[in-house]
PDB file of C-alpha atoms in Angstrom:
ATOM      1  CA  UNK A   1      16.719 -18.148 -27.293  1.00  0.00           C
ATOM      2  CA  UNK A   2      14.232 -16.989 -24.747  1.00  0.00           C
ATOM      3  CA  UNK A   3      15.339 -16.588 -21.046  1.00  0.00           C
ATOM      4  CA  UNK A   4      12.731 -19.039 -19.645  1.00  0.00           C
ATOM      5  CA  UNK A   5      13.304 -17.831 -16.136  1.00  0.00           C
ATOM      6  CA  UNK A   6      12.239 -14.355 -17.200  1.00  0.00           C
ATOM      7  CA  UNK A   7       9.390 -15.766 -19.389  1.00  0.00           C
ATOM      8  CA  UNK A   8       7.650 -17.758 -16.736  1.00  0.00           C
ATOM      9  CA  UNK A   9       5.527 -14.818 -15.617  1.00  0.00           C
ATOM     10  CA  UNK A  10       3.982 -14.349 -19.039  1.00  0.00           C
ATOM     11  CA  UNK A  11       4.286 -17.908 -20.473  1.00  0.00           C
ATOM     12  CA  UNK A  12       0.782 -19.027 -20.157  1.00  0.00           C
ATOM     13  CA  UNK A  13      -1.010 -15.753 -21.219  1.00  0.00           C
ATOM     14  CA  UNK A  14       1.002 -15.629 -24.478  1.00  0.00           C
ATOM     15  CA  UNK A  15       0.536 -19.425 -25.481  1.00  0.00           C
ATOM     16  CA  UNK A  16      -3.035 -20.052 -25.432  1.00  0.00           C
ATOM     17  CA  UNK A  17      -3.623 -20.400 -21.708  1.00  0.00           C
ATOM     18  CA  UNK A  18      -5.814 -23.146 -20.183  1.00  0.00           C
ATOM     19  CA  UNK A  19      -7.707 -24.147 -23.471  1.00  0.00           C
ATOM     20  CA  UNK A  20      -4.540 -25.046 -25.260  1.00  0.00           C
ATOM     21  CA  UNK A  21      -3.340 -26.844 -21.954  1.00  0.00           C
ATOM     22  CA  UNK A  22      -6.503 -28.816 -21.708  1.00  0.00           C
ATOM     23  CA  UNK A  23      -6.291 -29.992 -25.300  1.00  0.00           C
ATOM     24  CA  UNK A  24      -2.636 -30.939 -24.877  1.00  0.00           C
ATOM     25  CA  UNK A  25      -3.436 -33.077 -21.702  1.00  0.00           C
ATOM     26  CA  UNK A  26      -6.474 -34.796 -23.083  1.00  0.00           C
ATOM     27  CA  UNK A  27      -4.403 -36.056 -26.130  1.00  0.00           C
ATOM     28  CA  UNK A  28      -1.505 -37.093 -24.025  1.00  0.00           C
ATOM     29  CA  UNK A  29      -3.850 -39.119 -21.626  1.00  0.00           C
ATOM     30  CA  UNK A  30      -5.445 -40.627 -24.691  1.00  0.00           C
ATOM     31  CA  UNK A  31      -2.010 -42.080 -25.383  1.00  0.00           C
ATOM     32  CA  UNK A  32      -1.176 -43.201 -21.856  1.00  0.00           C
ATOM     33  CA  UNK A  33      -2.309 -46.586 -20.833  1.00  0.00           C
ATOM     34  CA  UNK A  34      -5.154 -46.483 -18.041  1.00  0.00           C
ATOM     35  CA  UNK A  35      -2.942 -48.810 -16.035  1.00  0.00           C
ATOM     36  CA  UNK A  36       0.115 -46.395 -15.636  1.00  0.00           C
ATOM     37  CA  UNK A  37       0.578 -45.468 -12.065  1.00  0.00           C
ATOM     38  CA  UNK A  38       3.432 -42.854 -12.462  1.00  0.00           C
ATOM     39  CA  UNK A  39       4.247 -40.074 -15.116  1.00  0.00           C
ATOM     40  CA  UNK A  40       7.179 -37.804 -15.425  1.00  0.00           C
ATOM     41  CA  UNK A  41       6.565 -34.616 -17.697  1.00  0.00           C
ATOM     42  CA  UNK A  42       9.928 -33.378 -18.968  1.00  0.00           C
ATOM     43  CA  UNK A  43      10.278 -29.888 -19.584  1.00  0.00           C
ATOM     44  CA  UNK A  44       7.144 -29.161 -17.834  1.00  0.00           C
ATOM     45  CA  UNK A  45       7.329 -25.329 -18.055  1.00  0.00           C
ATOM     46  CA  UNK A  46       4.966 -23.682 -15.700  1.00  0.00           C
ATOM     47  CA  UNK A  47       3.100 -27.093 -15.125  1.00  0.00           C
ATOM     48  CA  UNK A  48      -0.105 -25.959 -16.825  1.00  0.00           C
ATOM     49  CA  UNK A  49      -0.305 -28.890 -18.983  1.00  0.00           C
ATOM     50  CA  UNK A  50       1.407 -31.152 -16.208  1.00  0.00           C
ATOM     51  CA  UNK A  51      -1.598 -30.178 -13.898  1.00  0.00           C
ATOM     52  CA  UNK A  52      -4.297 -30.863 -16.457  1.00  0.00           C
ATOM     53  CA  UNK A  53      -2.614 -34.350 -16.822  1.00  0.00           C
ATOM     54  CA  UNK A  54      -2.727 -35.004 -13.084  1.00  0.00           C
ATOM     55  CA  UNK A  55      -6.257 -33.868 -12.779  1.00  0.00           C
ATOM     56  CA  UNK A  56      -7.437 -35.710 -15.840  1.00  0.00           C
ATOM     57  CA  UNK A  57      -6.140 -39.036 -14.381  1.00  0.00           C
ATOM     58  CA  UNK A  58      -6.884 -39.239 -10.567  1.00  0.00           C
ATOM     59  CA  UNK A  59      -4.574 -41.852  -8.856  1.00  0.00           C
ATOM     60  CA  UNK A  60      -1.751 -41.228 -11.577  1.00  0.00           C
ATOM     61  CA  UNK A  61       1.312 -39.825  -9.666  1.00  0.00           C
ATOM     62  CA  UNK A  62       2.497 -36.978 -11.790  1.00  0.00           C
ATOM     63  CA  UNK A  63       5.988 -35.398 -11.243  1.00  0.00           C
ATOM     64  CA  UNK A  64       7.210 -32.376 -13.304  1.00  0.00           C
ATOM     65  CA  UNK A  65      10.823 -31.481 -14.272  1.00  0.00           C
ATOM     66  CA  UNK A  66      12.312 -28.466 -15.820  1.00  0.00           C
ATOM     67  CA  UNK A  67      15.665 -26.899 -16.247  1.00  0.00           C
ATOM     68  CA  UNK A  68      14.761 -23.333 -15.536  1.00  0.00           C
ATOM     69  CA  UNK A  69      14.211 -21.993 -11.943  1.00  0.00           C
ATOM     70  CA  UNK A  70      11.447 -19.601 -12.920  1.00  0.00           C
ATOM     71  CA  UNK A  71       9.338 -22.157 -14.690  1.00  0.00           C
ATOM     72  CA  UNK A  72       9.836 -24.842 -11.983  1.00  0.00           C
ATOM     73  CA  UNK A  73       8.984 -22.315  -9.289  1.00  0.00           C
ATOM     74  CA  UNK A  74       5.451 -21.526 -10.973  1.00  0.00           C
ATOM     75  CA  UNK A  75       5.016 -25.345 -11.694  1.00  0.00           C
ATOM     76  CA  UNK A  76       5.351 -26.327  -8.080  1.00  0.00           C
ATOM     77  CA  UNK A  77       2.280 -24.316  -7.139  1.00  0.00           C
ATOM     78  CA  UNK A  78       0.220 -26.310  -9.470  1.00  0.00           C
ATOM     79  CA  UNK A  79       1.814 -29.780  -9.364  1.00  0.00           C
ATOM     80  CA  UNK A  80       3.575 -29.902  -6.212  1.00  0.00           C
ATOM     81  CA  UNK A  81       6.209 -32.612  -7.054  1.00  0.00           C
ATOM     82  CA  UNK A  82       8.523 -30.851  -9.444  1.00  0.00           C
ATOM     83  CA  UNK A  83      12.292 -31.285  -9.659  1.00  0.00           C
ATOM     84  CA  UNK A  84      14.999 -28.876 -11.236  1.00  0.00           C
ATOM     85  CA  UNK A  85      16.823 -30.872 -13.699  1.00  0.00           C
ATOM     86  CA  UNK A  86      18.472 -31.015 -17.055  1.00  0.00           C
ATOM     87  CA  UNK A  87      16.435 -33.303 -19.308  1.00  0.00           C
ATOM     88  CA  UNK A  88      19.603 -35.311 -20.328  1.00  0.00           C
ATOM     89  CA  UNK A  89      20.412 -36.205 -16.591  1.00  0.00           C
ATOM     90  CA  UNK A  90      17.020 -36.793 -14.647  1.00  0.00           C
ATOM     91  CA  UNK A  91      17.511 -37.373 -11.040  1.00  0.00           C
ATOM     92  CA  UNK A  92      15.667 -40.734 -11.168  1.00  0.00           C
ATOM     93  CA  UNK A  93      16.994 -44.403 -11.139  1.00  0.00           C
ATOM     94  CA  UNK A  94      16.575 -46.572 -14.188  1.00  0.00           C
ATOM     95  CA  UNK A  95      13.073 -48.013 -14.743  1.00  0.00           C
ATOM     96  CA  UNK A  96      11.440 -45.741 -12.279  1.00  0.00           C
ATOM     97  CA  UNK A  97       8.273 -44.595 -14.017  1.00  0.00           C
ATOM     98  CA  UNK A  98       5.254 -45.899 -16.144  1.00  0.00           C
ATOM     99  CA  UNK A  99       5.165 -42.845 -18.519  1.00  0.00           C
ATOM    100  CA  UNK A 100       7.449 -40.020 -19.872  1.00  0.00           C
ATOM    101  CA  UNK A 101       5.935 -36.980 -21.548  1.00  0.00           C
ATOM    102  CA  UNK A 102       7.826 -34.126 -23.262  1.00  0.00           C
ATOM    103  CA  UNK A 103       5.443 -31.467 -24.770  1.00  0.00           C
ATOM    104  CA  UNK A 104       6.907 -28.776 -26.892  1.00  0.00           C
ATOM    105  CA  UNK A 105      10.532 -29.551 -25.695  1.00  0.00           C
ATOM    106  CA  UNK A 106      12.463 -31.432 -28.347  1.00  0.00           C
ATOM    107  CA  UNK A 107      12.071 -28.563 -31.031  1.00  0.00           C
ATOM    108  CA  UNK A 108      14.079 -26.216 -28.794  1.00  0.00           C
ATOM    109  CA  UNK A 109      17.123 -28.654 -28.464  1.00  0.00           C
ATOM    110  CA  UNK A 110      18.971 -27.319 -31.388  1.00  0.00           C
ATOM    111  CA  UNK A 111      22.631 -28.204 -29.958  1.00  0.00           C
ATOM    112  CA  UNK A 112      23.967 -31.326 -31.754  1.00  0.00           C
ATOM    113  CA  UNK A 113      22.907 -34.407 -29.787  1.00  0.00           C
ATOM    114  CA  UNK A 114      20.722 -32.931 -27.343  1.00  0.00           C
ATOM    115  CA  UNK A 115      17.305 -34.291 -28.635  1.00  0.00           C
ATOM    116  CA  UNK A 116      18.804 -37.731 -29.059  1.00  0.00           C
ATOM    117  CA  UNK A 117      20.184 -37.544 -25.346  1.00  0.00           C
ATOM    118  CA  UNK A 118      16.741 -36.431 -24.080  1.00  0.00           C
ATOM    119  CA  UNK A 119      15.001 -39.274 -25.995  1.00  0.00           C
ATOM    120  CA  UNK A 120      17.626 -41.913 -24.568  1.00  0.00           C
ATOM    121  CA  UNK A 121      17.149 -40.348 -20.988  1.00  0.00           C
ATOM    122  CA  UNK A 122      13.441 -40.647 -21.190  1.00  0.00           C
ATOM    123  CA  UNK A 123      13.886 -44.347 -22.370  1.00  0.00           C
ATOM    124  CA  UNK A 124      16.271 -44.937 -19.308  1.00  0.00           C
ATOM    125  CA  UNK A 125      13.810 -44.034 -16.719  1.00  0.00           C
ATOM    126  CA  UNK A 126      10.835 -45.873 -18.196  1.00  0.00           C
ATOM    127  CA  UNK A 127      10.106 -49.413 -17.052  1.00  0.00           C
ATOM    128  CA  UNK A 128       9.780 -52.095 -19.469  1.00  0.00           C
ATOM    129  CA  UNK A 129       6.542 -51.592 -21.428  1.00  0.00           C
ATOM    130  CA  UNK A 130       6.332 -47.986 -20.200  1.00  0.00           C
ATOM    131  CA  UNK A 131       5.238 -45.237 -22.713  1.00  0.00           C
ATOM    132  CA  UNK A 132       7.022 -42.191 -23.888  1.00  0.00           C
ATOM    133  CA  UNK A 133       4.956 -39.384 -25.514  1.00  0.00           C
ATOM    134  CA  UNK A 134       6.259 -36.324 -27.151  1.00  0.00           C
ATOM    135  CA  UNK A 135       5.296 -33.534 -29.746  1.00  0.00           C
ATOM    136  CA  UNK A 136       7.064 -33.852 -33.097  1.00  0.00           C
ATOM    137  CA  UNK A 137       7.316 -31.177 -35.982  1.00  0.00           C
ATOM    138  CA  UNK A 138       6.177 -28.537 -33.412  1.00  0.00           C
ATOM    139  CA  UNK A 139       7.483 -25.421 -35.623  1.00  0.00           C
ATOM    140  CA  UNK A 140       6.119 -27.007 -38.789  1.00  0.00           C
ATOM    141  CA  UNK A 141       2.615 -27.284 -37.156  1.00  0.00           C
ATOM    142  CA  UNK A 142       2.397 -23.255 -37.195  1.00  0.00           C
ATOM    143  CA  UNK A 143       2.626 -23.419 -40.914  1.00  0.00           C
ATOM    144  CA  UNK A 144      -1.180 -23.015 -41.575  1.00  0.00           C
ATOM    145  CA  UNK A 145      -0.652 -21.474 -45.050  1.00  0.00           C
ATOM    146  CA  UNK A 146      -1.018 -17.813 -44.109  1.00  0.00           C
ATOM    147  CA  UNK A 147       0.699 -14.757 -45.183  1.00  0.00           C
ATOM    148  CA  UNK A 148       2.814 -14.819 -42.153  1.00  0.00           C
ATOM    149  CA  UNK A 149       3.992 -18.173 -43.220  1.00  0.00           C
ATOM    150  CA  UNK A 150       5.036 -16.828 -46.499  1.00  0.00           C
ATOM    151  CA  UNK A 151       6.777 -13.999 -44.784  1.00  0.00           C
ATOM    152  CA  UNK A 152       8.746 -16.740 -42.743  1.00  0.00           C
ATOM    153  CA  UNK A 153       9.789 -18.920 -45.711  1.00  0.00           C
ATOM    154  CA  UNK A 154      13.037 -17.345 -46.393  1.00  0.00           C
ATOM    155  CA  UNK A 155      14.200 -17.495 -42.909  1.00  0.00           C
ATOM    156  CA  UNK A 156      13.279 -21.121 -41.925  1.00  0.00           C
ATOM    157  CA  UNK A 157      15.906 -22.977 -40.149  1.00  0.00           C
ATOM    158  CA  UNK A 158      16.869 -26.370 -41.812  1.00  0.00           C
ATOM    159  CA  UNK A 159      16.659 -29.666 -39.950  1.00  0.00           C
ATOM    160  CA  UNK A 160      14.430 -29.098 -37.027  1.00  0.00           C
ATOM    161  CA  UNK A 161      15.311 -31.081 -33.979  1.00  0.00           C
ATOM    162  CA  UNK A 162      12.001 -32.770 -33.443  1.00  0.00           C
ATOM    163  CA  UNK A 163      11.389 -33.990 -37.010  1.00  0.00           C
ATOM    164  CA  UNK A 164       9.260 -37.214 -36.997  1.00  0.00           C
ATOM    165  CA  UNK A 165      12.122 -39.275 -38.605  1.00  0.00           C
ATOM    166  CA  UNK A 166      14.781 -38.165 -36.268  1.00  0.00           C
ATOM    167  CA  UNK A 167      12.578 -38.620 -33.222  1.00  0.00           C
ATOM    168  CA  UNK A 168      11.531 -42.100 -34.495  1.00  0.00           C
ATOM    169  CA  UNK A 169      15.324 -43.016 -35.244  1.00  0.00           C
ATOM    170  CA  UNK A 170      16.384 -41.710 -31.606  1.00  0.00           C
ATOM    171  CA  UNK A 171      13.680 -43.613 -30.064  1.00  0.00           C
ATOM    172  CA  UNK A 172      14.508 -46.836 -31.673  1.00  0.00           C
ATOM    173  CA  UNK A 173      18.132 -46.443 -30.836  1.00  0.00           C
ATOM    174  CA  UNK A 174      16.917 -46.311 -27.167  1.00  0.00           C
ATOM    175  CA  UNK A 175      14.791 -49.177 -27.303  1.00  0.00           C
ATOM    176  CA  UNK A 176      11.519 -47.655 -27.924  1.00  0.00           C
ATOM    177  CA  UNK A 177       8.816 -48.607 -30.424  1.00  0.00           C
ATOM    178  CA  UNK A 178       6.358 -46.473 -32.067  1.00  0.00           C
ATOM    179  CA  UNK A 179       2.968 -47.080 -30.374  1.00  0.00           C
ATOM    180  CA  UNK A 180       0.484 -44.471 -31.650  1.00  0.00           C
ATOM    181  CA  UNK A 181      -0.015 -40.723 -32.390  1.00  0.00           C
ATOM    182  CA  UNK A 182      -2.636 -38.106 -31.625  1.00  0.00           C
ATOM    183  CA  UNK A 183      -3.292 -34.620 -32.631  1.00  0.00           C
ATOM    184  CA  UNK A 184      -4.776 -31.613 -30.774  1.00  0.00           C
ATOM    185  CA  UNK A 185      -5.535 -27.888 -31.592  1.00  0.00           C
ATOM    186  CA  UNK A 186      -3.416 -25.112 -30.353  1.00  0.00           C
ATOM    187  CA  UNK A 187      -6.037 -23.039 -28.913  1.00  0.00           C
ATOM    188  CA  UNK A 188      -5.116 -19.279 -28.895  1.00  0.00           C
ATOM    189  CA  UNK A 189      -1.711 -19.898 -30.982  1.00  0.00           C
ATOM    190  CA  UNK A 190      -3.010 -18.482 -34.289  1.00  0.00           C
ATOM    191  CA  UNK A 191      -0.488 -15.472 -34.866  1.00  0.00           C
ATOM    192  CA  UNK A 192      -1.241 -12.140 -35.918  1.00  0.00           C
ATOM    193  CA  UNK A 193       1.194 -10.342 -38.051  1.00  0.00           C
ATOM    194  CA  UNK A 194       2.046  -7.800 -35.154  1.00  0.00           C
ATOM    195  CA  UNK A 195       2.298 -10.494 -32.492  1.00  0.00           C
ATOM    196  CA  UNK A 196       4.490 -12.527 -34.913  1.00  0.00           C
ATOM    197  CA  UNK A 197       6.855  -9.292 -35.665  1.00  0.00           C
ATOM    198  CA  UNK A 198       7.192  -8.734 -31.688  1.00  0.00           C
ATOM    199  CA  UNK A 199       7.910 -12.323 -31.119  1.00  0.00           C
ATOM    200  CA  UNK A 200      10.662 -12.149 -33.790  1.00  0.00           C
ATOM    201  CA  UNK A 201      12.226  -9.493 -32.251  1.00  0.00           C
ATOM    202  CA  UNK A 202      12.232 -11.168 -28.840  1.00  0.00           C
ATOM    203  CA  UNK A 203      13.788 -14.265 -30.069  1.00  0.00           C
ATOM    204  CA  UNK A 204      10.887 -16.514 -29.706  1.00  0.00           C
ATOM    205  CA  UNK A 205      11.389 -18.054 -33.036  1.00  0.00           C
ATOM    206  CA  UNK A 206      15.069 -19.172 -32.407  1.00  0.00           C
ATOM    207  CA  UNK A 207      14.113 -22.827 -32.818  1.00  0.00           C
ATOM    208  CA  UNK A 208      12.561 -22.412 -36.274  1.00  0.00           C
ATOM    209  CA  UNK A 209      14.007 -19.059 -38.075  1.00  0.00           C
ATOM    210  CA  UNK A 210      17.520 -18.286 -38.772  1.00  0.00           C
ATOM    211  CA  UNK A 211      17.599 -14.423 -38.236  1.00  0.00           C
ATOM    212  CA  UNK A 212      21.220 -13.232 -38.211  1.00  0.00           C
ATOM    213  CA  UNK A 213      22.393  -9.488 -38.047  1.00  0.00           C
ATOM    214  CA  UNK A 214      19.295  -7.308 -38.874  1.00  0.00           C
ATOM    215  CA  UNK A 215      17.111 -10.213 -40.076  1.00  0.00           C
ATOM    216  CA  UNK A 216      14.849 -10.001 -37.178  1.00  0.00           C
ATOM    217  CA  UNK A 217      14.108  -6.205 -37.944  1.00  0.00           C
ATOM    218  CA  UNK A 218      13.702  -7.039 -41.518  1.00  0.00           C
ATOM    219  CA  UNK A 219      11.190  -9.753 -40.754  1.00  0.00           C
ATOM    220  CA  UNK A 220       9.419  -7.643 -38.363  1.00  0.00           C
ATOM    221  CA  UNK A 221       8.924  -4.607 -41.070  1.00  0.00           C
ATOM    222  CA  UNK A 222       7.625  -7.230 -43.406  1.00  0.00           C
ATOM    223  CA  UNK A 223       5.059  -8.771 -41.031  1.00  0.00           C
ATOM    224  CA  UNK A 224       3.748  -5.282 -39.854  1.00  0.00           C
ATOM    225  CA  UNK A 225       3.148  -4.248 -43.331  1.00  0.00           C
ATOM    226  CA  UNK A 226       0.805  -7.205 -44.129  1.00  0.00           C
ATOM    227  CA  UNK A 227      -3.047  -6.713 -44.209  1.00  0.00           C
ATOM    228  CA  UNK A 228      -5.158  -6.908 -41.216  1.00  0.00           C
ATOM    229  CA  UNK A 229      -1.930  -6.947 -38.858  1.00  0.00           C
ATOM    230  CA  UNK A 230      -4.027  -7.335 -35.640  1.00  0.00           C
ATOM    231  CA  UNK A 231      -5.914 -10.410 -36.801  1.00  0.00           C
ATOM    232  CA  UNK A 232      -4.897 -13.593 -35.691  1.00  0.00           C
ATOM    233  CA  UNK A 233      -4.497 -16.493 -38.407  1.00  0.00           C
ATOM    234  CA  UNK A 234      -5.708 -19.826 -37.863  1.00  0.00           C
ATOM    235  CA  UNK A 235      -4.709 -21.926 -34.917  1.00  0.00           C
ATOM    236  CA  UNK A 236      -1.995 -24.873 -35.496  1.00  0.00           C
ATOM    237  CA  UNK A 237      -2.511 -28.547 -34.970  1.00  0.00           C
ATOM    238  CA  UNK A 238       0.112 -30.278 -32.995  1.00  0.00           C
ATOM    239  CA  UNK A 239       1.111 -34.036 -33.377  1.00  0.00           C
ATOM    240  CA  UNK A 240       2.034 -36.374 -30.435  1.00  0.00           C
ATOM    241  CA  UNK A 241       4.058 -39.464 -31.053  1.00  0.00           C
ATOM    242  CA  UNK A 242       3.758 -42.348 -28.534  1.00  0.00           C
ATOM    243  CA  UNK A 243       6.468 -45.053 -28.001  1.00  0.00           C
ATOM    244  CA  UNK A 244       6.692 -48.151 -25.978  1.00  0.00           C
ATOM    245  CA  UNK A 245       9.829 -49.292 -24.254  1.00  0.00           C
ATOM    246  CA  UNK A 246      10.609 -52.747 -25.397  1.00  0.00           C
ATOM    247  CA  UNK A 247      10.395 -55.750 -22.742  1.00  0.00           C
ATOM    248  CA  UNK A 248      13.776 -56.778 -21.360  1.00  0.00           C
ATOM    249  CA  UNK A 249      15.557 -53.440 -22.260  1.00  0.00           C
TER     250      UNK A 249
END
């Protein structure tokens, strides 16, 4: 798993930068009701998406939260209101906000029970009728049918923690009903074989690939031997699911 305190300085440049963030924020705002007055972005990272959400909806009070000091420090320069917090134990009272977002977070929560706990906590801080918006099937979105995906196939980890069926089940347990979905392009996230090889060696694919022992080095060798190793393959398309908290919960 990556050290997100250290990753903060290079995070945006290696993950599509502003074009990807703007696409994500626009898709999120398409699922957040216009009447919402407050939004908490859980796992906000560097705040690039969070800031675009705030800019895209003047009058919406936006707060970010992240568990990594390095990420939260960068986010504060963009968002202002950012809290350092475990997503399973948010420092907010119940029914405190109109919307909660979790963009590219649940897929990282591989420890048993973590994703379920985060969904339950999002539901706790939502007002009745409030909306929870989260990415699902994040790692699977990167499978664009390329030669890189073929190289990854033998190493794929089973049971992603953000699978649609799992997230829908967790949401139902927490009193959240499916409201709708949206898709957006992961600008700049199309991988090159060389880039994918370096990422595998750095542990970037820990949520998607099982790479014990020397497997990361073996995969890197396979990737660097692919044709056109510096050419980026197609960008992924990400999916957002929106849920509404049941009245009276």
